Short mmCIF file of N, CA and C in Angstrom, two decimals:
data_model
loop_
_atom_site.label_atom_id
_atom_site.label_comp_id
_atom_site.label_asym_id
_atom_site.label_seq_id
_atom_site.Cartn_x
_atom_site.Cartn_y
_atom_site.Cartn_z
N MET A 1 7.81 18.63 4.66
CA MET A 1 7.33 17.72 3.58
C MET A 1 5.75 17.72 3.55
N PRO A 2 5.13 18.30 2.44
CA PRO A 2 3.76 18.23 2.58
C PRO A 2 3.13 16.89 2.19
N ASN A 3 3.79 16.03 1.53
CA ASN A 3 3.22 14.71 1.05
C ASN A 3 3.91 13.52 1.46
N PRO A 4 4.03 13.16 2.74
CA PRO A 4 4.95 12.11 3.21
C PRO A 4 4.33 10.69 2.81
N VAL A 5 5.25 9.73 2.86
CA VAL A 5 4.90 8.29 2.73
C VAL A 5 4.33 7.96 3.99
N VAL A 6 2.98 7.37 4.00
CA VAL A 6 2.36 6.97 5.21
C VAL A 6 1.93 5.53 5.36
N HIS A 7 2.31 4.78 4.40
CA HIS A 7 1.98 3.43 4.34
C HIS A 7 2.73 2.65 3.18
N TRP A 8 2.93 1.30 3.45
CA TRP A 8 3.58 0.67 2.38
C TRP A 8 2.95 -0.85 2.32
N GLU A 9 3.06 -1.50 1.30
CA GLU A 9 2.56 -2.78 1.19
C GLU A 9 3.49 -3.64 0.39
N MET A 10 3.75 -4.90 0.86
CA MET A 10 4.48 -5.86 0.19
C MET A 10 3.74 -6.95 -0.31
N MET A 11 3.88 -7.40 -1.55
CA MET A 11 3.11 -8.48 -2.21
C MET A 11 3.97 -9.71 -1.96
N SER A 12 3.20 -10.77 -1.61
CA SER A 12 3.87 -12.08 -1.39
C SER A 12 3.09 -13.16 -1.87
N GLN A 13 3.66 -14.28 -2.36
CA GLN A 13 3.14 -15.47 -2.56
C GLN A 13 2.65 -16.28 -1.32
N ASP A 14 3.34 -16.00 -0.37
CA ASP A 14 3.02 -16.77 0.98
C ASP A 14 3.23 -15.64 2.25
N PRO A 15 2.04 -14.80 2.39
CA PRO A 15 2.03 -13.65 3.36
C PRO A 15 2.21 -14.24 4.85
N ALA A 16 1.75 -15.42 5.19
CA ALA A 16 2.12 -15.82 6.56
C ALA A 16 3.51 -16.03 6.81
N LYS A 17 4.16 -16.73 5.88
CA LYS A 17 5.67 -17.00 5.88
C LYS A 17 6.31 -15.75 6.02
N VAL A 18 6.02 -14.81 4.99
CA VAL A 18 6.87 -13.54 4.97
C VAL A 18 6.62 -12.81 6.34
N SER A 19 5.50 -12.75 6.74
CA SER A 19 5.18 -12.02 7.97
C SER A 19 5.85 -12.67 9.28
N ALA A 20 5.93 -14.06 9.28
CA ALA A 20 6.76 -14.67 10.32
C ALA A 20 8.19 -14.27 10.21
N PHE A 21 8.68 -14.18 9.04
CA PHE A 21 10.24 -13.92 8.77
C PHE A 21 10.46 -12.34 9.39
N TYR A 22 9.53 -11.40 9.10
CA TYR A 22 9.68 -10.02 9.55
C TYR A 22 9.57 -9.90 11.04
N GLU A 23 8.64 -10.61 11.52
CA GLU A 23 8.48 -10.65 13.16
C GLU A 23 9.54 -11.17 13.68
N LYS A 24 10.12 -12.22 13.26
CA LYS A 24 11.29 -12.91 13.89
C LYS A 24 12.63 -12.08 13.78
N VAL A 25 12.73 -11.54 12.55
CA VAL A 25 14.01 -10.78 12.31
C VAL A 25 14.08 -9.47 12.96
N PHE A 26 12.94 -8.71 12.77
CA PHE A 26 13.02 -7.38 13.22
C PHE A 26 11.91 -7.10 14.53
N GLY A 27 11.25 -8.01 14.87
CA GLY A 27 10.43 -7.80 16.16
C GLY A 27 9.15 -7.09 15.77
N TRP A 28 8.79 -7.05 14.52
CA TRP A 28 7.58 -6.32 14.09
C TRP A 28 6.35 -7.00 14.65
N THR A 29 5.38 -6.23 15.11
CA THR A 29 3.98 -6.81 15.36
C THR A 29 3.20 -6.89 14.15
N ILE A 30 2.72 -8.08 13.89
CA ILE A 30 1.92 -8.27 12.57
C ILE A 30 0.73 -8.95 12.82
N LYS A 31 -0.46 -8.43 12.63
CA LYS A 31 -1.78 -8.96 12.84
C LYS A 31 -2.37 -9.48 11.66
N HIS A 32 -2.85 -10.70 11.70
CA HIS A 32 -3.48 -11.15 10.38
C HIS A 32 -5.04 -10.78 10.55
N MET A 33 -5.70 -10.15 9.46
CA MET A 33 -6.90 -9.71 9.33
C MET A 33 -7.54 -10.64 8.43
N PRO A 34 -8.10 -11.79 8.82
CA PRO A 34 -8.77 -12.74 7.91
C PRO A 34 -9.88 -12.16 7.01
N GLU A 35 -10.62 -11.22 7.51
CA GLU A 35 -11.65 -10.57 6.74
C GLU A 35 -11.29 -9.91 5.49
N MET A 36 -10.08 -9.57 5.44
CA MET A 36 -9.39 -8.72 4.30
C MET A 36 -8.28 -9.66 3.66
N ASP A 37 -7.97 -10.86 4.35
CA ASP A 37 -6.75 -11.58 4.01
C ASP A 37 -5.57 -10.80 3.90
N TYR A 38 -5.26 -10.00 4.98
CA TYR A 38 -4.27 -9.02 5.02
C TYR A 38 -3.59 -9.10 6.22
N HIS A 39 -2.27 -8.94 6.26
CA HIS A 39 -1.36 -8.99 7.42
C HIS A 39 -0.96 -7.37 7.66
N LEU A 40 -1.45 -6.82 8.75
CA LEU A 40 -1.19 -5.40 9.09
C LEU A 40 0.08 -5.49 9.89
N VAL A 41 0.95 -4.47 9.46
CA VAL A 41 2.29 -4.50 10.11
C VAL A 41 2.51 -3.28 10.82
N GLU A 42 3.00 -3.38 12.18
CA GLU A 42 3.23 -2.26 13.10
C GLU A 42 4.82 -2.42 13.21
N PRO A 43 5.57 -1.69 12.63
CA PRO A 43 7.05 -1.93 12.91
C PRO A 43 7.55 -1.36 14.17
N GLY A 44 6.83 -0.49 14.80
CA GLY A 44 7.17 0.20 16.11
C GLY A 44 8.32 0.97 15.93
N GLY A 45 8.88 1.61 16.99
CA GLY A 45 9.94 2.51 17.00
C GLY A 45 9.53 3.88 16.59
N GLU A 46 10.24 4.94 16.94
CA GLU A 46 10.01 6.21 16.74
C GLU A 46 10.20 6.45 15.21
N GLY A 47 9.11 7.08 14.50
CA GLY A 47 9.21 7.46 13.08
C GLY A 47 8.92 6.12 12.25
N GLY A 48 8.54 5.00 12.79
CA GLY A 48 8.23 3.93 11.84
C GLY A 48 7.01 4.10 11.17
N ILE A 49 7.03 3.61 9.89
CA ILE A 49 5.78 3.69 8.95
C ILE A 49 5.26 2.21 8.95
N GLY A 50 3.83 2.17 9.32
CA GLY A 50 3.30 0.77 9.22
C GLY A 50 2.91 0.48 7.81
N GLY A 51 2.61 -0.83 7.60
CA GLY A 51 2.30 -1.30 6.28
C GLY A 51 1.55 -2.65 6.42
N GLY A 52 1.72 -3.34 5.26
CA GLY A 52 0.86 -4.58 5.17
C GLY A 52 1.45 -5.54 4.11
N ILE A 53 1.17 -6.86 4.44
CA ILE A 53 1.63 -7.95 3.41
C ILE A 53 0.34 -8.69 3.11
N PHE A 54 0.41 -8.96 1.78
CA PHE A 54 -0.88 -9.61 1.18
C PHE A 54 -0.48 -10.39 -0.07
N LYS A 55 -1.35 -11.23 -0.42
CA LYS A 55 -1.14 -11.93 -1.77
C LYS A 55 -2.19 -11.35 -2.69
N PRO A 56 -1.65 -10.73 -3.80
CA PRO A 56 -2.73 -10.33 -4.80
C PRO A 56 -3.62 -11.31 -5.28
N GLN A 57 -4.86 -10.89 -5.48
CA GLN A 57 -5.87 -11.95 -5.99
C GLN A 57 -6.09 -11.84 -7.38
N ARG A 58 -5.10 -12.01 -8.19
CA ARG A 58 -5.13 -11.86 -9.68
C ARG A 58 -3.95 -12.69 -10.25
N GLU A 59 -4.17 -13.13 -11.43
CA GLU A 59 -3.07 -13.90 -12.25
C GLU A 59 -2.27 -12.97 -12.99
N GLY A 60 -1.20 -13.47 -13.44
CA GLY A 60 -0.32 -12.61 -14.28
C GLY A 60 0.85 -11.98 -13.52
N PRO A 61 1.64 -11.21 -14.14
CA PRO A 61 2.76 -10.60 -13.47
C PRO A 61 2.36 -9.36 -12.62
N TRP A 62 2.99 -9.25 -11.61
CA TRP A 62 2.72 -8.09 -10.61
C TRP A 62 3.48 -6.92 -11.14
N PRO A 63 3.01 -5.83 -11.05
CA PRO A 63 3.79 -4.53 -11.36
C PRO A 63 4.79 -4.14 -10.35
N GLY A 64 5.26 -5.03 -9.58
CA GLY A 64 6.19 -4.70 -8.47
C GLY A 64 5.92 -5.45 -7.28
N ASN A 65 6.81 -5.61 -6.39
CA ASN A 65 6.56 -6.37 -4.97
C ASN A 65 6.48 -5.47 -3.99
N MET A 66 6.47 -4.12 -4.17
CA MET A 66 6.37 -3.19 -3.01
C MET A 66 5.72 -1.89 -3.53
N THR A 67 4.78 -1.39 -2.71
CA THR A 67 4.04 -0.33 -3.02
C THR A 67 4.17 0.81 -1.87
N LEU A 68 4.48 1.77 -2.21
CA LEU A 68 4.43 3.03 -1.10
C LEU A 68 3.24 3.81 -1.25
N TYR A 69 2.71 4.31 -0.09
CA TYR A 69 1.40 5.27 -0.21
C TYR A 69 1.79 6.49 0.08
N ILE A 70 1.54 7.58 -0.66
CA ILE A 70 1.88 8.91 -0.39
C ILE A 70 0.62 9.70 0.09
N ASN A 71 0.67 10.45 1.18
CA ASN A 71 -0.46 11.19 1.62
C ASN A 71 -0.69 12.41 0.79
N VAL A 72 -2.07 12.51 0.46
CA VAL A 72 -2.43 13.72 -0.34
C VAL A 72 -3.76 14.25 0.23
N ASP A 73 -4.06 15.49 -0.10
CA ASP A 73 -5.23 15.98 0.32
C ASP A 73 -6.44 15.84 -0.49
N ASP A 74 -6.14 15.53 -1.83
CA ASP A 74 -7.23 15.30 -2.85
C ASP A 74 -6.92 14.33 -3.85
N LEU A 75 -7.48 13.05 -3.68
CA LEU A 75 -7.12 12.09 -4.69
C LEU A 75 -7.33 12.48 -6.18
N ALA A 76 -8.49 13.11 -6.54
CA ALA A 76 -8.73 13.40 -7.89
C ALA A 76 -7.71 14.30 -8.47
N SER A 77 -7.29 15.40 -7.75
CA SER A 77 -6.40 16.33 -8.37
C SER A 77 -5.00 15.80 -8.54
N PHE A 78 -4.68 14.83 -7.68
CA PHE A 78 -3.38 14.23 -7.84
C PHE A 78 -3.44 13.09 -8.98
N ARG A 79 -4.59 12.57 -9.11
CA ARG A 79 -4.68 11.59 -10.38
C ARG A 79 -4.38 12.47 -11.61
N LYS A 80 -5.04 13.65 -11.66
CA LYS A 80 -4.71 14.38 -12.93
C LYS A 80 -3.24 14.83 -13.06
N LYS A 81 -2.55 15.24 -12.04
CA LYS A 81 -1.19 15.43 -11.98
C LYS A 81 -0.37 14.24 -12.44
N ILE A 82 -0.72 13.06 -11.94
CA ILE A 82 0.02 11.89 -12.36
C ILE A 82 -0.08 11.66 -13.85
N ILE A 83 -1.26 11.73 -14.36
CA ILE A 83 -1.58 11.47 -15.87
C ILE A 83 -0.73 12.68 -16.58
N ALA A 84 -0.83 13.82 -16.26
CA ALA A 84 -0.23 14.90 -16.82
C ALA A 84 1.33 14.79 -16.81
N ALA A 85 1.97 14.16 -15.87
CA ALA A 85 3.26 13.95 -15.79
C ALA A 85 3.84 12.71 -16.34
N GLY A 86 2.91 11.89 -17.09
CA GLY A 86 3.34 10.80 -17.80
C GLY A 86 3.00 9.45 -17.04
N GLY A 87 2.39 9.45 -15.90
CA GLY A 87 2.00 8.18 -15.33
C GLY A 87 0.67 7.76 -15.70
N LYS A 88 0.36 6.60 -15.18
CA LYS A 88 -0.84 5.96 -15.52
C LYS A 88 -1.69 5.42 -14.33
N VAL A 89 -2.94 5.89 -14.10
CA VAL A 89 -3.79 5.49 -13.03
C VAL A 89 -4.42 4.09 -13.27
N HIS A 90 -4.30 3.24 -12.33
CA HIS A 90 -4.77 1.86 -12.46
C HIS A 90 -6.08 1.68 -11.49
N VAL A 91 -6.04 2.33 -10.32
CA VAL A 91 -7.29 2.20 -9.52
C VAL A 91 -7.66 3.72 -9.21
N GLU A 92 -8.80 3.99 -9.79
CA GLU A 92 -9.31 5.49 -9.70
C GLU A 92 -9.55 5.87 -8.18
N GLU A 93 -10.22 5.22 -7.47
CA GLU A 93 -10.42 5.35 -6.05
C GLU A 93 -11.08 4.23 -5.39
N GLN A 94 -10.56 3.79 -4.21
CA GLN A 94 -11.17 2.82 -3.47
C GLN A 94 -11.07 3.05 -2.06
N GLU A 95 -12.27 2.82 -1.37
CA GLU A 95 -12.33 3.23 -0.04
C GLU A 95 -11.81 2.08 0.98
N VAL A 96 -11.19 2.40 1.93
CA VAL A 96 -10.85 1.41 3.03
C VAL A 96 -11.71 1.87 4.17
N PRO A 97 -12.92 1.31 4.57
CA PRO A 97 -13.78 1.59 5.45
C PRO A 97 -13.23 2.05 6.87
N GLY A 98 -13.70 3.30 7.15
CA GLY A 98 -13.22 3.83 8.55
C GLY A 98 -11.88 4.38 8.57
N MET A 99 -11.08 4.26 7.45
CA MET A 99 -9.66 4.61 7.43
C MET A 99 -9.38 5.81 6.41
N GLY A 100 -9.85 5.53 5.17
CA GLY A 100 -9.59 6.53 4.07
C GLY A 100 -9.87 5.89 2.75
N SER A 101 -9.25 6.56 1.65
CA SER A 101 -9.39 6.14 0.33
C SER A 101 -8.01 6.23 -0.40
N PHE A 102 -7.85 5.30 -1.48
CA PHE A 102 -6.64 5.44 -2.08
C PHE A 102 -6.77 5.30 -3.63
N SER A 103 -5.84 5.77 -4.38
CA SER A 103 -5.72 5.31 -5.80
C SER A 103 -4.23 4.64 -5.99
N LEU A 104 -4.31 3.91 -7.18
CA LEU A 104 -2.94 3.28 -7.36
C LEU A 104 -2.60 3.75 -8.79
N PHE A 105 -1.30 3.98 -8.93
CA PHE A 105 -0.78 4.48 -10.23
C PHE A 105 0.59 3.87 -10.57
N THR A 106 1.01 3.86 -11.75
CA THR A 106 2.44 3.47 -12.06
C THR A 106 3.17 4.86 -12.60
N ASP A 107 4.37 4.99 -12.25
CA ASP A 107 5.09 6.09 -12.83
C ASP A 107 5.56 5.89 -14.26
N PRO A 108 6.34 6.72 -14.99
CA PRO A 108 6.68 6.53 -16.30
C PRO A 108 7.58 5.18 -16.54
N GLU A 109 8.15 4.71 -15.51
CA GLU A 109 9.03 3.46 -15.67
C GLU A 109 8.19 2.20 -15.17
N GLY A 110 6.96 2.35 -14.79
CA GLY A 110 6.14 1.17 -14.39
C GLY A 110 6.12 0.82 -12.96
N ARG A 111 6.71 1.56 -12.06
CA ARG A 111 6.60 1.33 -10.55
C ARG A 111 5.19 1.63 -10.03
N MET A 112 4.65 0.63 -9.41
CA MET A 112 3.42 0.94 -8.83
C MET A 112 3.51 1.71 -7.59
N MET A 113 2.65 2.62 -7.40
CA MET A 113 2.67 3.53 -6.14
C MET A 113 1.12 3.79 -5.86
N GLY A 114 0.99 4.42 -4.53
CA GLY A 114 -0.39 4.63 -4.13
C GLY A 114 -0.42 6.19 -3.65
N ILE A 115 -1.58 6.68 -3.78
CA ILE A 115 -1.77 8.00 -2.99
C ILE A 115 -2.94 7.76 -2.21
N TRP A 116 -2.92 8.29 -1.07
CA TRP A 116 -3.79 7.98 0.13
C TRP A 116 -4.40 9.24 0.71
N LYS A 117 -5.70 9.24 1.09
CA LYS A 117 -6.37 10.39 1.71
C LYS A 117 -7.11 9.70 2.98
N THR A 118 -6.65 10.30 4.12
CA THR A 118 -7.29 9.73 5.31
C THR A 118 -8.75 10.21 5.49
N ALA A 119 -9.67 9.40 5.86
CA ALA A 119 -10.94 9.73 6.22
C ALA A 119 -11.07 10.88 7.21
N LYS A 120 -12.11 11.84 7.09
CA LYS A 120 -12.24 12.67 8.09
C LYS A 120 -13.08 12.01 9.22
N MET A 121 -12.56 12.12 10.43
CA MET A 121 -13.26 11.48 11.64
C MET A 121 -14.30 12.47 12.31
#
């Protein structure tokens, strides 16, 4: 599989409460990163995909409560493919310092998804 899911994000009105729930139920390790107001999730286990829990900093309806991030080799070329296939790009490119960059898009039915490119170390 050339473009696997590499990260997920869950939107929440109360990230601390939701984080505590998943820690208690599934034993996940969840670290609060106050500088980003983000809860980084390490589910553990073989083949587990890490993610994050956060409260969006905007008003209005959310385009979904869960976002998957798909690993790609070139954000710009995949944004073009997304648009050509009927999707809409909402975040052109945003850097996560020391980790990589991402873009956010919705598919033709409005599901929010992300594409991710890992930074070269």
